[in-house]
PDB file of C-alpha atoms and ligand atoms in Angstrom:
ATOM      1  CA  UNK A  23     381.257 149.395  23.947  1.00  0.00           C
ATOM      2  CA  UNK A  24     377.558 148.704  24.449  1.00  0.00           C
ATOM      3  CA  UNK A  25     375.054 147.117  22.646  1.00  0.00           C
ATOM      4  CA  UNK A  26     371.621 148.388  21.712  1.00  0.00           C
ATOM      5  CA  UNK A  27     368.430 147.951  19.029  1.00  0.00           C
ATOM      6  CA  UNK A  28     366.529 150.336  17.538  1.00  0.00           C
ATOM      7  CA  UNK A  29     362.366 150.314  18.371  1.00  0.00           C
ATOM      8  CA  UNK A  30     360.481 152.043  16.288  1.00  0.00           C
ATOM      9  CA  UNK A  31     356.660 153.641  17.158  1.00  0.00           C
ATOM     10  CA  UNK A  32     356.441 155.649  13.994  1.00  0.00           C
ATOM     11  CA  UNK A  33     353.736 154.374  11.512  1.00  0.00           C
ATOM     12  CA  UNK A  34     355.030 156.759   8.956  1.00  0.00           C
ATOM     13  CA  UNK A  35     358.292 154.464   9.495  1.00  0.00           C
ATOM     14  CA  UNK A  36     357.142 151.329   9.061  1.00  0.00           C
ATOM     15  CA  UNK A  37     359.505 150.471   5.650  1.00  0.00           C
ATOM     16  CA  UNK A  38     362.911 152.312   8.106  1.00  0.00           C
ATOM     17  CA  UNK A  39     365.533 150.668   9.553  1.00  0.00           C
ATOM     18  CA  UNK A  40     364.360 150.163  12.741  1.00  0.00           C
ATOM     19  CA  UNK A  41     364.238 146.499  13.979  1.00  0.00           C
ATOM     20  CA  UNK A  42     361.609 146.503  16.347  1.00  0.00           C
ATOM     21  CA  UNK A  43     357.905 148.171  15.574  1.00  0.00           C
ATOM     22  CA  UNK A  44     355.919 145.994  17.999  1.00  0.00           C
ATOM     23  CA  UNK A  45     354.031 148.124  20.855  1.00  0.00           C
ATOM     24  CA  UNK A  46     356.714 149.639  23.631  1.00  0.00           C
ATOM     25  CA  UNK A  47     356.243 146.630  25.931  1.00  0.00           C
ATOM     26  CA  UNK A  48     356.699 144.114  23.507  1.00  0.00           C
ATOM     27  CA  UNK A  49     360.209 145.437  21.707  1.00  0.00           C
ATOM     28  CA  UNK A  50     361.533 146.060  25.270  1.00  0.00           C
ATOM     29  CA  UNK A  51     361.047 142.087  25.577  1.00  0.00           C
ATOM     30  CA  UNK A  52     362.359 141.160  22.554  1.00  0.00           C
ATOM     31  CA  UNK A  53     365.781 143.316  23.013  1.00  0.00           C
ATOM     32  CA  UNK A  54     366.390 142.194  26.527  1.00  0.00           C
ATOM     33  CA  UNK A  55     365.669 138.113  25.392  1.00  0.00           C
ATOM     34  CA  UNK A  56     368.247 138.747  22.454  1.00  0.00           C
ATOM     35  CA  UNK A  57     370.676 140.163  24.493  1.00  0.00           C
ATOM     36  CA  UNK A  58     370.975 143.580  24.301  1.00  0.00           C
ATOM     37  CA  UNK A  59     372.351 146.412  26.612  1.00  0.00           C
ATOM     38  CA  UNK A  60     369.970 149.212  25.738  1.00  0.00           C
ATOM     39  CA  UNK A  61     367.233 150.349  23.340  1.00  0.00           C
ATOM     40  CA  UNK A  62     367.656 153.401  21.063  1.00  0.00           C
ATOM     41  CA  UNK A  63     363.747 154.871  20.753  1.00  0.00           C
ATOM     42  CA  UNK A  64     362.511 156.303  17.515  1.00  0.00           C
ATOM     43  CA  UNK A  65     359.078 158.087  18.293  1.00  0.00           C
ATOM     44  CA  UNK A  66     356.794 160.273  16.395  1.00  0.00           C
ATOM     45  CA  UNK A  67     357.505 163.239  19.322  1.00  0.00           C
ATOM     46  CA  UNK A  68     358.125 164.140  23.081  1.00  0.00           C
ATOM     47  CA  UNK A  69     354.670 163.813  24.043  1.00  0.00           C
ATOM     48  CA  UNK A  70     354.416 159.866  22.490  1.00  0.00           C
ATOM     49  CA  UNK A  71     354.559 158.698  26.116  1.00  0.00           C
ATOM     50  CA  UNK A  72     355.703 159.789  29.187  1.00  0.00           C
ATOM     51  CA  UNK A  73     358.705 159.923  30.787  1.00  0.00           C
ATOM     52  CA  UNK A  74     357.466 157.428  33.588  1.00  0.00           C
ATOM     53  CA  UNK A  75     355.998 155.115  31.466  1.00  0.00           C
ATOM     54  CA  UNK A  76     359.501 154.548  29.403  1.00  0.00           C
ATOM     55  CA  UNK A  77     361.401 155.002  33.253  1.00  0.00           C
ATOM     56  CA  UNK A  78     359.452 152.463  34.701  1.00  0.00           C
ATOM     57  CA  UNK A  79     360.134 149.542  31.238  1.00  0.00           C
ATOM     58  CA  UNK A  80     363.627 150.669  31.345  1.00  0.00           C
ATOM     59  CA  UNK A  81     363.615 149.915  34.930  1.00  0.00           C
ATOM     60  CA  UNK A  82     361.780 146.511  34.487  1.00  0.00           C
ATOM     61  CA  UNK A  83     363.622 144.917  31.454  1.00  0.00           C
ATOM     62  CA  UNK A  84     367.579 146.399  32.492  1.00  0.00           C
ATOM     63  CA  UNK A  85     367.197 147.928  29.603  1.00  0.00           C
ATOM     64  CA  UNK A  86     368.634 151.535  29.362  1.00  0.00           C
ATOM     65  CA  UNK A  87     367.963 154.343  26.524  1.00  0.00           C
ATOM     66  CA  UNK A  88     371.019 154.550  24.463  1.00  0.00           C
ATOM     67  CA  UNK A  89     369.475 157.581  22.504  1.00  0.00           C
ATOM     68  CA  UNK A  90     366.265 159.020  20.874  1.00  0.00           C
ATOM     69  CA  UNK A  91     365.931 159.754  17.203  1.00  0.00           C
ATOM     70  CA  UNK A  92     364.599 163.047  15.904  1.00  0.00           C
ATOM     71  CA  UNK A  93     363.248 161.956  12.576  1.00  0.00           C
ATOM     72  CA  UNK A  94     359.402 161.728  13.150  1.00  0.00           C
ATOM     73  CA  UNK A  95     359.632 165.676  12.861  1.00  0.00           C
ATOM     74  CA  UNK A  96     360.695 165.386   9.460  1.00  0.00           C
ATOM     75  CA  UNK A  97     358.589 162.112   8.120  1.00  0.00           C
ATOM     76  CA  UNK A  98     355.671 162.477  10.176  1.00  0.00           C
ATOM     77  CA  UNK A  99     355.518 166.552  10.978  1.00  0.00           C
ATOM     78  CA  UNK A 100     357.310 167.628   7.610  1.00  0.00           C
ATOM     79  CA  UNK A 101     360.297 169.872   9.658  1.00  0.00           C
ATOM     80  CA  UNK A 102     363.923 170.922   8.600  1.00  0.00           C
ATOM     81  CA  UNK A 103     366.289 172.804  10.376  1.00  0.00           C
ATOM     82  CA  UNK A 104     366.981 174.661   6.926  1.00  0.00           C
ATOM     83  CA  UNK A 105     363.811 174.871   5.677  1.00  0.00           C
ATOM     84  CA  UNK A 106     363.008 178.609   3.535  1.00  0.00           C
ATOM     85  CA  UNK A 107     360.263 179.292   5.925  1.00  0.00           C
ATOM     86  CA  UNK A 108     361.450 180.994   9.487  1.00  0.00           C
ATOM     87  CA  UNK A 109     358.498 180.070  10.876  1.00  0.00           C
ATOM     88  CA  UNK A 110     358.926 176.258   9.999  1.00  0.00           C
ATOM     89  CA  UNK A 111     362.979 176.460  11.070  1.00  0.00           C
ATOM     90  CA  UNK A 112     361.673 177.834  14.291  1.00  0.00           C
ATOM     91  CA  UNK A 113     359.139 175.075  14.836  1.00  0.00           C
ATOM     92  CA  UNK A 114     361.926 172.587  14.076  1.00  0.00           C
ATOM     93  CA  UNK A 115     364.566 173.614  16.882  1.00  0.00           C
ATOM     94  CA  UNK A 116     361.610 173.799  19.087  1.00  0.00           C
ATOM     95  CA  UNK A 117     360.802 169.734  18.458  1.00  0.00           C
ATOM     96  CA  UNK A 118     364.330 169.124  18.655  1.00  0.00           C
ATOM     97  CA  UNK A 119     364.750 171.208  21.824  1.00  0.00           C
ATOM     98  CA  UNK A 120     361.832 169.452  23.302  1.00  0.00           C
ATOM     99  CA  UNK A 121     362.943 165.779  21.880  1.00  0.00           C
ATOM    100  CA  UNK A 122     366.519 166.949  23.966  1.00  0.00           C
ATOM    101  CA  UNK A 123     364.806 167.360  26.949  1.00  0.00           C
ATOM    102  CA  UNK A 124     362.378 163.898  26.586  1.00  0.00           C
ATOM    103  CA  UNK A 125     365.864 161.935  25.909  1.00  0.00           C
ATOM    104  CA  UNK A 126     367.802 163.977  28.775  1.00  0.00           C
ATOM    105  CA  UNK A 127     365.483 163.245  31.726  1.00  0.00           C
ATOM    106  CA  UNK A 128     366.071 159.186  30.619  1.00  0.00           C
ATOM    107  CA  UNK A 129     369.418 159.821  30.517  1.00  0.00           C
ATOM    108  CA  UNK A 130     369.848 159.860  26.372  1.00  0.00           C
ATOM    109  CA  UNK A 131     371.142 162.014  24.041  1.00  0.00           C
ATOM    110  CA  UNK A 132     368.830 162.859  21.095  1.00  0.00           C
ATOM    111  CA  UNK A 133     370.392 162.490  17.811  1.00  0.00           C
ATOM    112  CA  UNK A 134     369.886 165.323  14.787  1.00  0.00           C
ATOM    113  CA  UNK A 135     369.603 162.764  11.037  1.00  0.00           C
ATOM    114  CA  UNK A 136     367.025 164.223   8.430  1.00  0.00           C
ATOM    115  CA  UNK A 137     365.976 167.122  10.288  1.00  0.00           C
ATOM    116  CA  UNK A 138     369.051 168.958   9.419  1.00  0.00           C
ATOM    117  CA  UNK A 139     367.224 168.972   5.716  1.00  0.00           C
ATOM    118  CA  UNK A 140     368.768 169.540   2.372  1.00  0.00           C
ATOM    119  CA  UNK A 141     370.092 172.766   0.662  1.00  0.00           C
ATOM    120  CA  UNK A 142     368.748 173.902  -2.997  1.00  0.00           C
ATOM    121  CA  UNK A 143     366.192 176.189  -4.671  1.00  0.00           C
ATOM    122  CA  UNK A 144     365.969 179.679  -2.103  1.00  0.00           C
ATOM    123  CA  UNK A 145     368.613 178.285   0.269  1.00  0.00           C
ATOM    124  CA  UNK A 146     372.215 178.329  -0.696  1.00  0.00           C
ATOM    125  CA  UNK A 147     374.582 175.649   0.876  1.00  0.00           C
ATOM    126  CA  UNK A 148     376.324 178.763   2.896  1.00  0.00           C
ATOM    127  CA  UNK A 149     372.647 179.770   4.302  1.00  0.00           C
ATOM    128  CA  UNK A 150     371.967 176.420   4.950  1.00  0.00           C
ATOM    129  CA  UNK A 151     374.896 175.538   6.771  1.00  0.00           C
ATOM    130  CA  UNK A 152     374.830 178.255   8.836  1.00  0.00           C
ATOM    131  CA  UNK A 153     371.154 177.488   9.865  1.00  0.00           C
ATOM    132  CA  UNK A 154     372.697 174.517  11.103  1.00  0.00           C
ATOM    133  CA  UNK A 155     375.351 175.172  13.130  1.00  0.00           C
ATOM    134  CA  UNK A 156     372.663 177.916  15.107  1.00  0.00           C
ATOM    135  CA  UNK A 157     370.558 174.927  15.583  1.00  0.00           C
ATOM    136  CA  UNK A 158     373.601 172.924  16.849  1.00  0.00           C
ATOM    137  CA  UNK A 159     374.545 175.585  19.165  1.00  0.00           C
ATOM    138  CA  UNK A 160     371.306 175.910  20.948  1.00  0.00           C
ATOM    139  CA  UNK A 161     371.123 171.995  20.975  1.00  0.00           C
ATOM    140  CA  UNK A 162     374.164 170.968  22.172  1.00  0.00           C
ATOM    141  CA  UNK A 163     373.706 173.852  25.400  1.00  0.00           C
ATOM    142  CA  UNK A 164     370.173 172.905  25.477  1.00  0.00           C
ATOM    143  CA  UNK A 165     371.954 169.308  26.162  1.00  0.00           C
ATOM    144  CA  UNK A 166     374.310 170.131  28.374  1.00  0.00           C
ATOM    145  CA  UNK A 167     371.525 170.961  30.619  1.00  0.00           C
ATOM    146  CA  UNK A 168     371.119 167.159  31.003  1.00  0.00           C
ATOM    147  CA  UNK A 169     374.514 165.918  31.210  1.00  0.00           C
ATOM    148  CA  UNK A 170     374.521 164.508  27.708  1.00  0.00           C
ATOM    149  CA  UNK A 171     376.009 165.645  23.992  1.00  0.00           C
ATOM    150  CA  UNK A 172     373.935 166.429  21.130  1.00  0.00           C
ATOM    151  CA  UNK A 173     374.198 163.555  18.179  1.00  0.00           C
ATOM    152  CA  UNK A 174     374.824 165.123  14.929  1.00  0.00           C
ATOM    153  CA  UNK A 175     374.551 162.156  12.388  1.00  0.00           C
ATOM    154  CA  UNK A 176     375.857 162.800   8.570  1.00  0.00           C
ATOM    155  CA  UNK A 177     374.151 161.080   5.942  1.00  0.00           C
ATOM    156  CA  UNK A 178     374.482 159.605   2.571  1.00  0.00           C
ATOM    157  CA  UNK A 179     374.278 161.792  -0.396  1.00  0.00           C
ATOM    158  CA  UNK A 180     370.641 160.348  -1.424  1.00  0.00           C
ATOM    159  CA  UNK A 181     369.523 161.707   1.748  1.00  0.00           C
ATOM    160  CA  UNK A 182     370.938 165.206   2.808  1.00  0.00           C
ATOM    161  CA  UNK A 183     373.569 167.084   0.218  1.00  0.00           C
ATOM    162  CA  UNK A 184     374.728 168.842   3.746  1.00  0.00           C
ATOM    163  CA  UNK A 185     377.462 166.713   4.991  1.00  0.00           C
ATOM    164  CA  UNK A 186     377.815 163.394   3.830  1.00  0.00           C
ATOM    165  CA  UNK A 187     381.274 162.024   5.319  1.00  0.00           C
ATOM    166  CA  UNK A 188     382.399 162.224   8.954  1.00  0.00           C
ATOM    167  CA  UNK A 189     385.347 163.805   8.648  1.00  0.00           C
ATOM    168  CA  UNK A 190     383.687 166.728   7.386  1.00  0.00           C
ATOM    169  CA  UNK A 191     381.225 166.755   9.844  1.00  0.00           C
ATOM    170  CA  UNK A 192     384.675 166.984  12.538  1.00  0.00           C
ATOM    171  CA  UNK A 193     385.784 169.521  10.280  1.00  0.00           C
ATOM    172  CA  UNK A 194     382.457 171.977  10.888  1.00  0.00           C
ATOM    173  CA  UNK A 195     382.536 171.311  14.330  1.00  0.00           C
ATOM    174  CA  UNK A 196     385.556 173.086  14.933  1.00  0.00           C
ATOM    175  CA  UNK A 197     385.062 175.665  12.616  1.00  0.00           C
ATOM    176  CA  UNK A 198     381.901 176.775  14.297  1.00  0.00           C
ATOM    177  CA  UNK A 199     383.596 175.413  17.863  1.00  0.00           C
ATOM    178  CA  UNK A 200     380.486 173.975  18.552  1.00  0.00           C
ATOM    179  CA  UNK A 201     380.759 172.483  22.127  1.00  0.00           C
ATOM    180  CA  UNK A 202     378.984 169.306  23.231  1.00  0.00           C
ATOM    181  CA  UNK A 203     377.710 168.102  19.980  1.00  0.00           C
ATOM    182  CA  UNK A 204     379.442 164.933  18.524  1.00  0.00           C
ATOM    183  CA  UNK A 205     378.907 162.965  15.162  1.00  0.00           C
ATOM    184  CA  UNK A 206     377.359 159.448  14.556  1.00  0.00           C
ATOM    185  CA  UNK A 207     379.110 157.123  12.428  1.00  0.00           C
ATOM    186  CA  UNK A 208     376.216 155.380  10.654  1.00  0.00           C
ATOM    187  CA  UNK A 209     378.316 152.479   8.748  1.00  0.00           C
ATOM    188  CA  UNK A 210     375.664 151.893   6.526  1.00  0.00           C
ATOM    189  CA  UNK A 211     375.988 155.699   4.790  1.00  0.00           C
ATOM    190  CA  UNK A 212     380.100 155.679   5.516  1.00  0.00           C
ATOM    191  CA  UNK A 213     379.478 152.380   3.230  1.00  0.00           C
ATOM    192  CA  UNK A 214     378.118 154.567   0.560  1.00  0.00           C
ATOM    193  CA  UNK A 215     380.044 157.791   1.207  1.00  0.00           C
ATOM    194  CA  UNK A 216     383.524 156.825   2.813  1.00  0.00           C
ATOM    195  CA  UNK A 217     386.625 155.955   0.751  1.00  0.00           C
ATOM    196  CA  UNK A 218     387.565 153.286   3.693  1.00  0.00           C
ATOM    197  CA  UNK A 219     385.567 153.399   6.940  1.00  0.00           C
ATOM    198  CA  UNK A 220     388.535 152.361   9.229  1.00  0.00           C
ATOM    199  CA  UNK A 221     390.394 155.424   7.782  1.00  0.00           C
ATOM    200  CA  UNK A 222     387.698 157.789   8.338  1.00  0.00           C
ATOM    201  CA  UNK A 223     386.888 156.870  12.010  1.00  0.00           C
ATOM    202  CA  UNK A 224     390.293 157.032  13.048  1.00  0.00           C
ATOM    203  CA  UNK A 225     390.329 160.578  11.095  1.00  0.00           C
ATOM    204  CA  UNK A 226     387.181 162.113  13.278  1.00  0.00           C
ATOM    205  CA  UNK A 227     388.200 159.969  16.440  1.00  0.00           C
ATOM    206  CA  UNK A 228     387.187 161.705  19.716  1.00  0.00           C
ATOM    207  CA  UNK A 229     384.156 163.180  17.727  1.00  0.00           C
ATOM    208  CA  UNK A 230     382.280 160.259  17.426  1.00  0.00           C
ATOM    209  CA  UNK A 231     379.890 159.763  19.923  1.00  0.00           C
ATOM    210  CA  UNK A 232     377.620 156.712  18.723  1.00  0.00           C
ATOM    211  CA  UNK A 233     377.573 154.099  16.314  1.00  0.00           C
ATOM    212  CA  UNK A 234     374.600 152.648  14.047  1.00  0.00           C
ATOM    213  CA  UNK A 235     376.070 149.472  13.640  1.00  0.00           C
ATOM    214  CA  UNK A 236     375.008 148.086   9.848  1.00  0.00           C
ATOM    215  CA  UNK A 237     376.170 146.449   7.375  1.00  0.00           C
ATOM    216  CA  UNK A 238     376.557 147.538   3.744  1.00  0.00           C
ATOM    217  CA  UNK A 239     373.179 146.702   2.701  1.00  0.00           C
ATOM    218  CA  UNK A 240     371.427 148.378   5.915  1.00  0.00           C
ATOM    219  CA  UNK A 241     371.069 144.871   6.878  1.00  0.00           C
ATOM    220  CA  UNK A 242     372.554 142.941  10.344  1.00  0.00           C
ATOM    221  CA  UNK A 243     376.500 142.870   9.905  1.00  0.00           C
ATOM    222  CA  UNK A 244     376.996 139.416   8.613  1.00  0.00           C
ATOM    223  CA  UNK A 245     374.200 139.917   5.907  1.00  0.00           C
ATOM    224  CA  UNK A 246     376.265 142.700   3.982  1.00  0.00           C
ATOM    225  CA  UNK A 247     379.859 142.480   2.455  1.00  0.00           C
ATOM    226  CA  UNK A 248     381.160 145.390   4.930  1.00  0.00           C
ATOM    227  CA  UNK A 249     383.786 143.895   7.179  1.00  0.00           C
ATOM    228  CA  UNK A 250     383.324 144.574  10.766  1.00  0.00           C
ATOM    229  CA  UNK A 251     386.852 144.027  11.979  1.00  0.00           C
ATOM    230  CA  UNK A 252     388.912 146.698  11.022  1.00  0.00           C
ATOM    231  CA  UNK A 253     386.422 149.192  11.965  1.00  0.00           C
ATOM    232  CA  UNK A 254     385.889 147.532  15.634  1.00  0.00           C
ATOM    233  CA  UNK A 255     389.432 148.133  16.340  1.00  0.00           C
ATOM    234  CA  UNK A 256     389.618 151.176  15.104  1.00  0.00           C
ATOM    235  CA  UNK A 257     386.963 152.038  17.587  1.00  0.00           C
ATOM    236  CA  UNK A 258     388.993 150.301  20.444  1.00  0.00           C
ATOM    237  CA  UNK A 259     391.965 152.124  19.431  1.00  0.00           C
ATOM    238  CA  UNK A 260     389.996 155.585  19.664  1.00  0.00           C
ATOM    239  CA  UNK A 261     388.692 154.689  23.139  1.00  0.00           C
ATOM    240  CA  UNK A 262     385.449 154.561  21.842  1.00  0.00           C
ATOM    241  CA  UNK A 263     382.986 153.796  24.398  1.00  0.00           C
ATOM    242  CA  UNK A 264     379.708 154.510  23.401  1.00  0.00           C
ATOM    243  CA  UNK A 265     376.993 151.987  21.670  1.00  0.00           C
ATOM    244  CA  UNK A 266     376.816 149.828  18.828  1.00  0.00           C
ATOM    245  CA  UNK A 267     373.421 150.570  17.775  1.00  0.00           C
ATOM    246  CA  UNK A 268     371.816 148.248  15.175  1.00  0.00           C
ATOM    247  CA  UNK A 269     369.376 150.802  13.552  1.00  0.00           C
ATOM    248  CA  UNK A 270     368.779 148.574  10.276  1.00  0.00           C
ATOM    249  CA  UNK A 271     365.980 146.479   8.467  1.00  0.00           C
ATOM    250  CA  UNK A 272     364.389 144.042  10.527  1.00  0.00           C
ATOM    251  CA  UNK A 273     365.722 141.568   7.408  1.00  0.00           C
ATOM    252  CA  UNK A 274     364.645 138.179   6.900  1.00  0.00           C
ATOM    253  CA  UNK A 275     362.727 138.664  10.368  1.00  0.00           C
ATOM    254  CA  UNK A 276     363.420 140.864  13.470  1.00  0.00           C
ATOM    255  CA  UNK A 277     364.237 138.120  15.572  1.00  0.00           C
ATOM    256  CA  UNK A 278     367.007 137.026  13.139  1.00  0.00           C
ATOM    257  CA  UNK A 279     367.936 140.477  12.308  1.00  0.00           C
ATOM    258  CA  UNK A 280     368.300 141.164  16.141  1.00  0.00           C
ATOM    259  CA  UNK A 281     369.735 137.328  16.441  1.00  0.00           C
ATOM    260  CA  UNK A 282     372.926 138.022  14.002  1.00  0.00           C
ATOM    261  CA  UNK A 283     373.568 141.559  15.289  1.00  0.00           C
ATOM    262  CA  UNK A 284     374.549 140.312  18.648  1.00  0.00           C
ATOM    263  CA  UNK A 285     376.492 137.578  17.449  1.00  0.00           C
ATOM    264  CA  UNK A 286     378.518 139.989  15.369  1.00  0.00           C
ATOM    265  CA  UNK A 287     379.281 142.025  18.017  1.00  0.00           C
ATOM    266  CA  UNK A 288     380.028 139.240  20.621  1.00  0.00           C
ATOM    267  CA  UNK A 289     382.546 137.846  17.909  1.00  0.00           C
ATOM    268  CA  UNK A 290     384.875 141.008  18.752  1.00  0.00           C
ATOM    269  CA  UNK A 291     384.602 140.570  22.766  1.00  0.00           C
TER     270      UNK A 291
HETATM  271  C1  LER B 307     368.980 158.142  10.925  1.00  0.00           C
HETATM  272  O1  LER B 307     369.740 157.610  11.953  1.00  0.00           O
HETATM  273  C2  LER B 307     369.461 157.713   9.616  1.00  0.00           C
HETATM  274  O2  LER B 307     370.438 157.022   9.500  1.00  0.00           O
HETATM  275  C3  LER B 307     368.719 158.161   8.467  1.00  0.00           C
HETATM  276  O3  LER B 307     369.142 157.485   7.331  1.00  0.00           O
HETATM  277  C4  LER B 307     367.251 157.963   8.677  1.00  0.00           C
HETATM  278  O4  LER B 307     366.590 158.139   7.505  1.00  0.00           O
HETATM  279 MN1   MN B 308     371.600 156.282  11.173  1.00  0.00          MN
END
């Protein structure tokens, strides 16, 4: 397993759990002196910054991308993959599509969290959920083009009333066989929506394709009452090989927030 921190460049996200928010140059710094493997990028689009300029820090630092969030087209450009509107569903898979290809060409999967939206009002659940798995299909081929899976990350009940536990999210994979897309276990909503987290990882197993690694509180594991240990070698014993990605509050300071994460996870090596 690999380690990586979350940097965000989203004003709109300031208050998120993101750990780093200082410019690009800066947060590349600060993962590599803590310790880190790679960086997972959260950025308000595909045209932020380009390709070369993220190449070349990766390059610099060691530092690889791990993945990109999607997310700025919802907080900052207001877009759902099951919004009413066609017109606003269609401008939604084309910011994912083009988020796909930013991440692919640095070698990182792009990961789908509160773009997928929310059913209610005009849009049934069934309507909504079969807007989605259209816009997974297109996403995970558009991926494939670049050698990596589509993320598909289910979320706590507060924030989508889609799918909220991963084993449901294994479940609609394969009953819409959609191919190259796998699921995020975000700890901090399986804390909320999971009966035991262990039990639900080994449930969606080969599925799960990356890790935000926080504790029950959204804070660094150690600052929560989630234990890490069960669900670590749960992870070994699925073969699990992708990152542990500590997208969380940059709680009491980034540094220590950044600090503790690593020391959690070297504690299990
Ligand atoms: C995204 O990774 C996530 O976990 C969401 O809660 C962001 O709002
Ligand atoms: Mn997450």
């Amino acid at each position: 397993m690999r380690t990586a921190i979350t940097i965000s460049q989203v004003p709109e996200a300031a208050a998120g759990p993101f750990v780093f928010h200082a410019p690009l140059a800066e947060s590349f710094t600060l993962a590599k002196e803590t310790g880190f493997d790679d960086v997972e990028l959260f950025f308000p689009g595909p045209d932020h910054i380009s390709i070369e300029k993220v190449k070349a820090l990766s390059e610099t630092h060691g530092l690889g991308i791990a993945a990109v969030g999607t997310g700025a087209g919802m907080v900052k450009h207001g877009l759902s993959l099951t919004d009413p509107s066609l017109d606003k569903r269609v401008e939604a898979i084309d910011f994912i599509e083009r988020m796909i290809s930013f991440g692919g060409q640095l070698g990182a999967p792009a990961i789908l969290g509160s773009m997928q939206g929310k059913w209610g009002g005009d849009v049934s659940r069934d309507q909504a959920l079969e807007w989605l798995s259209e816009a997974l299909l297109i996403a995970g081929r558009t991926a494939s083009k670049y050698n990596v899976p589509f993320i598909y990350e289910p979320l706590n009940r507060y924030e989508t009333n889609l799918i909220n536990r991963l084993e449901d999210g294994a479940k609609y994979i394969e009953a819409h066989s959609l191919e190259n897309i796998v699921l995020l276990a975000d700890l901090f909503h399986m804390n909320i929506e999971e009966a035991n987290l262990a039990a639900s990882i080994r449930a969606a197993g080969k599925h799960i394709g990356h890790v935000h690694y926080a504790d029950s509180n959204r804070q660094a594991f150690g600052f929560g009452h989630t234990d890490p240990a069960p669900i670590i070698a749960e992870l070994k014993e699925t073969n699990y090989t992708g990152h542990l990605s500590a997208e969380i509050f940059p709680l009491p300071d980034a540094k220590t927030a950044a600090e503790q994460t690593i020391k959690s996870i070297r504690s299990f090596q």
